[in-house]
Tab-separated table of C-alpha atoms in Angstrom:
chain	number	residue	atom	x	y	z
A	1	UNK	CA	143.156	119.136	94.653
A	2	UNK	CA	143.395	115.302	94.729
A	3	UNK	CA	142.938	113.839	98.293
A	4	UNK	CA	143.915	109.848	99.206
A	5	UNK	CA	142.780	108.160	102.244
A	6	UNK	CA	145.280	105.479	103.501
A	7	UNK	CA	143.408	102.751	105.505
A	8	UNK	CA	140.011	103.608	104.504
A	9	UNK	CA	138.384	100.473	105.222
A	10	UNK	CA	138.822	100.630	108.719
A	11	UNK	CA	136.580	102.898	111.308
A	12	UNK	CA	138.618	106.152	111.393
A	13	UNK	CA	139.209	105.610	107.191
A	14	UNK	CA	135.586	105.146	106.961
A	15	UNK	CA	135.043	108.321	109.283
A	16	UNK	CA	137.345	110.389	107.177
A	17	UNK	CA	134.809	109.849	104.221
A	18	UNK	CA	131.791	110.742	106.729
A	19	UNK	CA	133.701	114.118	107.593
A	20	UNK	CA	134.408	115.084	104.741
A	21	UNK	CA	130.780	115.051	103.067
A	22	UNK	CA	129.539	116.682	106.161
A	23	UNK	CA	132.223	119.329	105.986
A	24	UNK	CA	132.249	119.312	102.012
A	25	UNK	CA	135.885	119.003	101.799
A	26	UNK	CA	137.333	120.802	98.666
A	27	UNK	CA	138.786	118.345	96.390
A	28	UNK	CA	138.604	117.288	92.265
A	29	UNK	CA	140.170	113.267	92.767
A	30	UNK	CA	139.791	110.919	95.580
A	31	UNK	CA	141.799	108.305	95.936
A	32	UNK	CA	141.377	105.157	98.569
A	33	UNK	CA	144.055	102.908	99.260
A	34	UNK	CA	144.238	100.231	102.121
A	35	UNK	CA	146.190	96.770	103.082
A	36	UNK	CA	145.600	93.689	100.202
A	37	UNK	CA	142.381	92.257	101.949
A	38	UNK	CA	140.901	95.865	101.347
A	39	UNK	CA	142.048	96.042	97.591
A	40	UNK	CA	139.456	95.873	95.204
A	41	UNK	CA	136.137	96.708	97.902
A	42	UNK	CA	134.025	99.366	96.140
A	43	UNK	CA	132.378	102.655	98.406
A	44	UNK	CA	130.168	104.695	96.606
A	45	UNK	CA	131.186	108.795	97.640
A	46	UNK	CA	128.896	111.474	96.473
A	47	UNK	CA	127.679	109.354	93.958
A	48	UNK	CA	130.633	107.788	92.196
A	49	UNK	CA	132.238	104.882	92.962
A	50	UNK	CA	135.449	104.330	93.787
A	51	UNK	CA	137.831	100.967	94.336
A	52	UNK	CA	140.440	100.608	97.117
A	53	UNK	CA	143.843	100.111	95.312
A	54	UNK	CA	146.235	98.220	97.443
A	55	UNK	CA	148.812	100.579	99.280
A	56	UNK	CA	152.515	99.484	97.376
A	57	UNK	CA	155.512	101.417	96.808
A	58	UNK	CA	154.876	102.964	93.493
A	59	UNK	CA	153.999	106.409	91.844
A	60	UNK	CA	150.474	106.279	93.116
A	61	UNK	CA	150.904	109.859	95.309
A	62	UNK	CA	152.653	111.533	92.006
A	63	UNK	CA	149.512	113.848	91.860
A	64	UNK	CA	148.449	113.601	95.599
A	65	UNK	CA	147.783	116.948	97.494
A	66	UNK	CA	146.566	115.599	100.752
A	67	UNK	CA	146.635	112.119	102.043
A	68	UNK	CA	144.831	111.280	105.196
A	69	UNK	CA	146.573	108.343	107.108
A	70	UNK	CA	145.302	105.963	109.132
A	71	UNK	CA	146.903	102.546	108.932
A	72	UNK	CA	148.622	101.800	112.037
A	73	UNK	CA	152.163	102.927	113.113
A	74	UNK	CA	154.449	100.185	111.254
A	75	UNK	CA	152.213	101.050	107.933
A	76	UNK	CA	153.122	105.132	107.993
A	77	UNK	CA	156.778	104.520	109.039
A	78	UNK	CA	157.296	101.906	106.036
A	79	UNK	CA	155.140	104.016	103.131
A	80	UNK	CA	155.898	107.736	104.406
A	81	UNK	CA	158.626	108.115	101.634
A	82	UNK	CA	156.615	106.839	98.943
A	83	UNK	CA	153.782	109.241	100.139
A	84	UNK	CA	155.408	112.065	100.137
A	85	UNK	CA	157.736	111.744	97.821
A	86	UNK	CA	156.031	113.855	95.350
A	87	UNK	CA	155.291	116.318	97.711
A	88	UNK	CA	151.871	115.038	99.340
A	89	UNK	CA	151.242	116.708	102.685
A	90	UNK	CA	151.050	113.027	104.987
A	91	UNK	CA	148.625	114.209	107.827
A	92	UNK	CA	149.169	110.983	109.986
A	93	UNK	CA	146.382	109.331	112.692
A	94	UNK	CA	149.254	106.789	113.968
A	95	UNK	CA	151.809	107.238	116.449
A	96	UNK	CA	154.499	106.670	114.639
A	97	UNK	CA	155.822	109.965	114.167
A	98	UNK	CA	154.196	112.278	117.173
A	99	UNK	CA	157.205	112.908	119.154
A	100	UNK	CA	159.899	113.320	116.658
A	101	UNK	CA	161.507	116.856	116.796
A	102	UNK	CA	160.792	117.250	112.513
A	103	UNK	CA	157.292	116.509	112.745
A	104	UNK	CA	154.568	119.130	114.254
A	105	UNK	CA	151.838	117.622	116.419
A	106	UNK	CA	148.817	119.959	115.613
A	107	UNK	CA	145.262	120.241	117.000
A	108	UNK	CA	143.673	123.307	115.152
A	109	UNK	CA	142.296	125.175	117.476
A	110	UNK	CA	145.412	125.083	119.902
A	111	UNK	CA	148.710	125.158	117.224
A	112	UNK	CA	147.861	125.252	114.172
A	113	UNK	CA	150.776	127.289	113.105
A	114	UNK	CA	152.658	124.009	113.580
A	115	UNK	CA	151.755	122.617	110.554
A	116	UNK	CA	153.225	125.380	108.344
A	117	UNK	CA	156.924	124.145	109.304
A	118	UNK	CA	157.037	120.185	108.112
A	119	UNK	CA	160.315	119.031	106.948
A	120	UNK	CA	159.494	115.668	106.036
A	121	UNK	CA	156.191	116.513	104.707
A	122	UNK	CA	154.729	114.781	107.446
A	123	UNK	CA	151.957	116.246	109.996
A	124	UNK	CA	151.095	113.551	113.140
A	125	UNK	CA	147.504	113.821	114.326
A	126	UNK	CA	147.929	113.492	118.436
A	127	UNK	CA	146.092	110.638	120.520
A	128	UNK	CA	142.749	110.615	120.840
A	129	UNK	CA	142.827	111.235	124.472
A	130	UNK	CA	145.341	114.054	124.091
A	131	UNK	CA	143.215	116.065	121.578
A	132	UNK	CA	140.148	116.566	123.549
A	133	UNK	CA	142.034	117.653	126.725
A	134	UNK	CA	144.369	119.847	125.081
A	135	UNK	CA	141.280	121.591	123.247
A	136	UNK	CA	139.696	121.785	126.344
A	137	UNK	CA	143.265	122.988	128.455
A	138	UNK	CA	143.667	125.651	125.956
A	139	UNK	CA	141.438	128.560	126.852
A	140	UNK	CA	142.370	127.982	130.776
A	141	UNK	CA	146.731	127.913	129.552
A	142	UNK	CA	145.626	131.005	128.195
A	143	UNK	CA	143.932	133.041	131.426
A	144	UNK	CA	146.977	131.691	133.174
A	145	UNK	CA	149.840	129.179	132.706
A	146	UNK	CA	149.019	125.446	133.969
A	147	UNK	CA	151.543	124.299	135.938
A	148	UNK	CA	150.059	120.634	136.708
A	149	UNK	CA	147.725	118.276	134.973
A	150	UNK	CA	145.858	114.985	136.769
A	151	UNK	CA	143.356	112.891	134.131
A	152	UNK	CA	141.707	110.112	134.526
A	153	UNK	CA	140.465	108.721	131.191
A	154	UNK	CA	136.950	106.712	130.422
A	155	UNK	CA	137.860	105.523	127.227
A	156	UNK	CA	135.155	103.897	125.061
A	157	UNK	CA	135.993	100.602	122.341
A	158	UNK	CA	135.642	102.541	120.110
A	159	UNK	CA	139.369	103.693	120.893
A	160	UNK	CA	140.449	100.000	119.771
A	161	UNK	CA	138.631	100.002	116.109
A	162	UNK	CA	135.662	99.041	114.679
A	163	UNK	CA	135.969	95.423	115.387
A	164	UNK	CA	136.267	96.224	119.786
A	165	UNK	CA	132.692	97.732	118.778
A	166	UNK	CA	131.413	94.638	117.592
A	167	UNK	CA	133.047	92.614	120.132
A	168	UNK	CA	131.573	94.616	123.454
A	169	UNK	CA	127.955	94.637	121.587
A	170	UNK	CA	128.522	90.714	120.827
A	171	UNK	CA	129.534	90.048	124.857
A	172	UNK	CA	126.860	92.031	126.071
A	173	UNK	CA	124.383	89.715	124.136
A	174	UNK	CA	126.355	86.351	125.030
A	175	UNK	CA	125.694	87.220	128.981
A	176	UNK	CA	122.120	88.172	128.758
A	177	UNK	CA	121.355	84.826	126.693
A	178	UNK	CA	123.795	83.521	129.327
A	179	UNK	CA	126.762	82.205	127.182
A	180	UNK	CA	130.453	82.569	128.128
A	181	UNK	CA	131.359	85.863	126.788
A	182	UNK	CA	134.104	86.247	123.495
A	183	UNK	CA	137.496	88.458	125.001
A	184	UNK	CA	140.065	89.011	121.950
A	185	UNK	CA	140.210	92.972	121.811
A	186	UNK	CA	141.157	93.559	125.179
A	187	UNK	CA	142.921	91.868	128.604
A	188	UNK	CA	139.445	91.134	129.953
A	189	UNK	CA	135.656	91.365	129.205
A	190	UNK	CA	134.720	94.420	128.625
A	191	UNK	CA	130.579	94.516	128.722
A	192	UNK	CA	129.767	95.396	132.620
A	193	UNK	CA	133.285	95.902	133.431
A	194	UNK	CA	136.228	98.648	133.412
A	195	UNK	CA	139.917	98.089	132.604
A	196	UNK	CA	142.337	99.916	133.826
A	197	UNK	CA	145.125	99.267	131.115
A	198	UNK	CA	145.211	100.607	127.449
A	199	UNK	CA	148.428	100.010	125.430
A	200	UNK	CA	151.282	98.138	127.166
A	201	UNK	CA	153.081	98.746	130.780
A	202	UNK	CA	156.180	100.445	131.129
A	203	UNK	CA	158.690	100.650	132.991
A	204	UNK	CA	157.330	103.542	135.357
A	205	UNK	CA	154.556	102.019	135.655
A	206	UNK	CA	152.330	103.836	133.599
A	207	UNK	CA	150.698	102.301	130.425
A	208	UNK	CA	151.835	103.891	127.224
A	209	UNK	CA	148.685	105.577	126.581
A	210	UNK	CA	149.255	107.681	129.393
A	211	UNK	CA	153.035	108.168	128.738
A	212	UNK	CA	151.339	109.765	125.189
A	213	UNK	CA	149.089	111.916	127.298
A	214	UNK	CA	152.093	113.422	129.228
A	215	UNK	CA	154.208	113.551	126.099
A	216	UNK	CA	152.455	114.505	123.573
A	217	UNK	CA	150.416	117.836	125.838
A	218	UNK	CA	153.447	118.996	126.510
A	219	UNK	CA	154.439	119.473	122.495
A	220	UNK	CA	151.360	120.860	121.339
A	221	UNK	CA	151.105	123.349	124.141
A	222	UNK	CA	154.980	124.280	123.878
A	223	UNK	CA	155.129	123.942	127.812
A	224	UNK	CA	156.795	122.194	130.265
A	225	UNK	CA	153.196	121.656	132.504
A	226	UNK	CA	153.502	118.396	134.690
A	227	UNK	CA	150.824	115.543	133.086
A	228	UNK	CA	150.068	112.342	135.271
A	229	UNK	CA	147.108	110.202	133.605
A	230	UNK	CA	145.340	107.367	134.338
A	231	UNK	CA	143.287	105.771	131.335
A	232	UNK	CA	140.757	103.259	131.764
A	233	UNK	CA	138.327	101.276	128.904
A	234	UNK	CA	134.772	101.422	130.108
A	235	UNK	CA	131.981	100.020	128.198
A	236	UNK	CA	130.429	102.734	126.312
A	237	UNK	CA	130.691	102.189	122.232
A	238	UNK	CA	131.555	105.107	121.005
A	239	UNK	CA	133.211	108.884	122.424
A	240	UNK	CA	135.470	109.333	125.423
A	241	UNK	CA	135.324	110.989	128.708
A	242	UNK	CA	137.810	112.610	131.248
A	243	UNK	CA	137.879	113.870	134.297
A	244	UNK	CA	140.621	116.637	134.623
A	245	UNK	CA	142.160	118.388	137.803
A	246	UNK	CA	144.402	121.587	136.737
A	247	UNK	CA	146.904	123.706	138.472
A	248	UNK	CA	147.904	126.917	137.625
A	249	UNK	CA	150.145	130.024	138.262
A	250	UNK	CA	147.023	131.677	139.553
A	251	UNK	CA	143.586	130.559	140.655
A	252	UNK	CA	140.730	130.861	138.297
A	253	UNK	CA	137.268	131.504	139.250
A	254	UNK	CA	134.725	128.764	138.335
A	255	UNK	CA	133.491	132.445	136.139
A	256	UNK	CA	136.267	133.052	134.685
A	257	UNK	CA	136.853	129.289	133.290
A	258	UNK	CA	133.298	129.101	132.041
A	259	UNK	CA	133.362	132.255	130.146
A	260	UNK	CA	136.734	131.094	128.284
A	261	UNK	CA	135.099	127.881	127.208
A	262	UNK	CA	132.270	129.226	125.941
A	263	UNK	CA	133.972	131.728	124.054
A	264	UNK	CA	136.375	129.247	122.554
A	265	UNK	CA	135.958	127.450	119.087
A	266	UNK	CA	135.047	124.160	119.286
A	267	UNK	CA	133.961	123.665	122.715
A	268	UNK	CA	130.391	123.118	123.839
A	269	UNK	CA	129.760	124.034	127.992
A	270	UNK	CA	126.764	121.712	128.960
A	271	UNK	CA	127.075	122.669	132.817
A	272	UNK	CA	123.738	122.959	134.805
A	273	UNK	CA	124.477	120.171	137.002
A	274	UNK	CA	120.777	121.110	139.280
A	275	UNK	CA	118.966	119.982	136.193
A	276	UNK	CA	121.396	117.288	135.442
A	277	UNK	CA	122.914	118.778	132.698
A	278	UNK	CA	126.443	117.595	131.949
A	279	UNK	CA	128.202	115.976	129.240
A	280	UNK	CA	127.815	111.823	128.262
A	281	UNK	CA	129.275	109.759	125.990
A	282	UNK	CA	125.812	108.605	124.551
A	283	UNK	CA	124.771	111.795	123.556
A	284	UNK	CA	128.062	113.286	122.442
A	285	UNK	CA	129.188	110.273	120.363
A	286	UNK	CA	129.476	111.476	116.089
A	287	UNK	CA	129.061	115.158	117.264
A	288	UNK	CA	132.123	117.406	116.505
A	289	UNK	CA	132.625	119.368	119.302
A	290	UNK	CA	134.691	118.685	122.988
A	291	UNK	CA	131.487	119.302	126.031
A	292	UNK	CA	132.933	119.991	128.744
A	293	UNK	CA	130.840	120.034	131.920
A	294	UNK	CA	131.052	119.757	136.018
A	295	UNK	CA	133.290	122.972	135.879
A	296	UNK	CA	134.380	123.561	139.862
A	297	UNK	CA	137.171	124.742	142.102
A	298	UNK	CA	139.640	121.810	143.091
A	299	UNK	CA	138.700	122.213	147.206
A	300	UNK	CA	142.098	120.222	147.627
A	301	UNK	CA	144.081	122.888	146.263
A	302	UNK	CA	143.419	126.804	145.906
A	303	UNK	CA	145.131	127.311	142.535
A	304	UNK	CA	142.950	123.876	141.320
A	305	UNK	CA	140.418	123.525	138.681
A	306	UNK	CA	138.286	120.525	137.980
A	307	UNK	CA	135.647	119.475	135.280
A	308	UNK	CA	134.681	116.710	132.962
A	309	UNK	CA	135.410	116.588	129.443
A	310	UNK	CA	133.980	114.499	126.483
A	311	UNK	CA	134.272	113.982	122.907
A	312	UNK	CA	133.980	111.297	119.962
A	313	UNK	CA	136.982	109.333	119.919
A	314	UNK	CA	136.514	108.714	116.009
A	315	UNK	CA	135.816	111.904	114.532
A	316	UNK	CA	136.970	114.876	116.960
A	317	UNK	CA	139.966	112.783	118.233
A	318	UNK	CA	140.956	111.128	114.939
A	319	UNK	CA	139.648	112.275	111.440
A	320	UNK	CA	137.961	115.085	112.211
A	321	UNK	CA	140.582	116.608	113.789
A	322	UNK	CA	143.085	115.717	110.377
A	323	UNK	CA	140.491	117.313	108.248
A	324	UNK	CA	140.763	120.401	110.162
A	325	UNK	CA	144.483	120.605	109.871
A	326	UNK	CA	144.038	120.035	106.321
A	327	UNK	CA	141.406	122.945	105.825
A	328	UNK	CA	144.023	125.330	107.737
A	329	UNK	CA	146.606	124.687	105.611
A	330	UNK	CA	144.258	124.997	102.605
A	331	UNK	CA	142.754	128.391	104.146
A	332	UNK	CA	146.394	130.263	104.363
A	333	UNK	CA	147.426	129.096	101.460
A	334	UNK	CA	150.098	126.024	102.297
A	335	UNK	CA	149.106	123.449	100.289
C-alpha cells in the first residue's frame, strides 16, 4: 500500500499526517508532494524522514494506491489525470469536483457505498460545513424524511488555512498593545468581530459557501430536502459550530432524536443544558467526533427540530473525514 499526500505542507496536508498516526493508517510507502516553494522541506513521520517532491506531470503516482488531496480546486482539476492515471484512488479535499454527476461525494458514516462506483477514479471530500451537518442530519433522515433544512454557520479561521490562524491570533495582539490591526485573510478584522460572508456573492444572493451547503446535502443524502444557510466567520481558531432547524414528514420527540444520536457512530450528545453542558468550539477543536447539543422542539413549527452542532473544521470536516473513506474502501476490499 503506498499512500501520497498532495499539499502536505499546508494545515489540512499537515493534518492528514496527524490522522493518520493517530489512526495508524495501513500503508508500506509514503509519499509527500506539494507546490515548488514546498519542494525539498523535510517532515520526519514515524521516524523516517521524508522530502516533499514538487507536484509535476510525470510517473510519480505509477505505484500510488491512495493519494490524499488537498491543494486547492485549480491544483486537482489540472493534476487529476496524472494522479490517477495509474489507477490511484484521488480522494479530493477541494471543490473542484463535488457536484459532478461521475464523482461520489462521500461522508462515511452517511454514504459510504458511494465511493465503490468512481469512474474517473476520483472521490470529492464535501465542505467542511456540509460534513458535520450531514453526519449529524443522518440519524434524524432516518426516523423520518427531512423535508426542510435552516443553518446558520459559526465558522472558525481555521476554515481559511493555517495562515487565517496566524492572522486572527496576530490582530488580537495588535489591539490589546493598541496597534492598527493586519486584515489580508478576510473582508474585515476578524478578532472581536463576526462576518457574515465566506466565499464570494452570487447571484441569489447567497455566498457560495452556502450554495455548497444546499448542493452538496442534497447529493450525499440522495434527497431532494430544501437547504437555506447562512454562514458566518466568528473568531474562534479552530472547529466550527451550527445551529440547525429541521423539518420533517413527521414530528420527532426531543426522545426520540436524542436516542438516534447517541446510538449513531461518530456523534457525541453533550446535552445537559441545567449544568451548562453543551458543545464549544474550544473544547471540541482536534477531537474526531460531531457534539451535538441544545437538542429541542422548533416551538415555531410542530414537525421542527432544533439543536447545535460542532466539530473540527480540520480533521472531522477535511482529513479526517478522507481517511475514513479511504479505510472503507480498504475494509471491503476496493482498493
Amino acid at each position: 500500500m503506498k499512500v501520497a499526500i498532495v499539499g502536505v505542507s499546508g494545515a489540512v496536508g499537515q493534518e492528514f499526517l496527524r490522522v493518520i498516526e493517530e489512526r495508524n493508517f495501513p500503508f508500506d510507502e509514503l509519499a509527500l508532494f506539494g507546490s515548488s516553494r514546498s519542494a525539498g522541506r523535510e517532515y520526519t513521520f514515524r521516524g523516517k524522514k521524508y522530502t516533499v517532491k514538487e507536484l509535476q506531470h510525470n510517473e510519480d503516482f505509477k505505484d500510488v494506491n491512495i493519494a490524499f488531496t488537498s491543494a486547492g480546486a485549480g491544483t486537482s482539476k489540472e493534476f487529476a489525470g496524472t494522479i490517477t492515471k495509474y489507477g490511484a484512488v484521488m480522494i479530493d479535499n477541494s471543490s473542484a469536483f463535488r457536484m459532478d454527476g461521475d464523482v461520489p461525494l462521500v461522508v462515511p458514516e452517511v454514504n459510504a457505498a458511494d465511493a465503490l462506483v468512481r469512474p474517473r477514479g476520483i472521490i470529492a471530500n464535501p465542505n467542511c460545513s456540509t460534513i458535520q451537518m450531514v453526519v449529524a442530519l443522518k440519524p434524524l433522515e432516518d426516523i423520518s424524511h427531512i423535508k426542510r433544512i435552516h443553518v446558520s454557520t459559526y465558522q472558525s479561521a481555521s476554515g481559511a488555512g493555517a495562515a487565517a490562524m496566524d492572522e486572527l491570533v496576530a490582530q488580537h495582539v495588535q489591539i490589546v498593545q493598541g496597534e492598527t490591526p493586519h486584515v489580508e485573510k478576510f473582508a474585515y478584522q476578524l478578532a472581536f468581530n463576526v462576518i457574515p460572508h465566506i466565499d464570494v456573492f452570487l447571484d441569489n444572493g447567497y455566498t457560495k459557501e452556502e450554495m455548497k451547503m444546499h448542493n452538496e446535502t442534497r447529493k450525499i443524502l440522495h434527497s431532494d430536502v430544501d437547504v437555506s444557510a447562512t454562514c458566518v466567520r466568528v473568531p474562534a481558531l479552530r472547529a466550527h459550530s451550527e445551529a440547525i432547524w429541521v423539518e420533517t414528514e413527521r414530528p420527532i420527540s426531543v426522545e426520540e432524536a436524542q436516542e438516534a444520536f447517541r446510538k449513531f457512530e461518530g456523534i457525541v450528545v453533550q446535552d445537559d443544558p441545567s449544568q451548562k453542558i453543551y458543545p464549544m468550539p474550544l473544547f471540541v477543536a482536534t477531537n474526531e467526533p460531531v457534539y451535538v447539543g441544545r437538542i429541542r422542539k422548533d416551538i415555531a413549527n410542530p414537525n421542527g427540530l432544533t439543536f447545535w452542532c460542532v466539530a473540527d473544521q480540520i480533521k472531522k470536516g477535511a482529513a479526517l473525514n478522507a481517511v475514513q473513506i479511504a479505510e472503507y474502501l480498504i475494509k471491503v476490499g476496493n482498493i
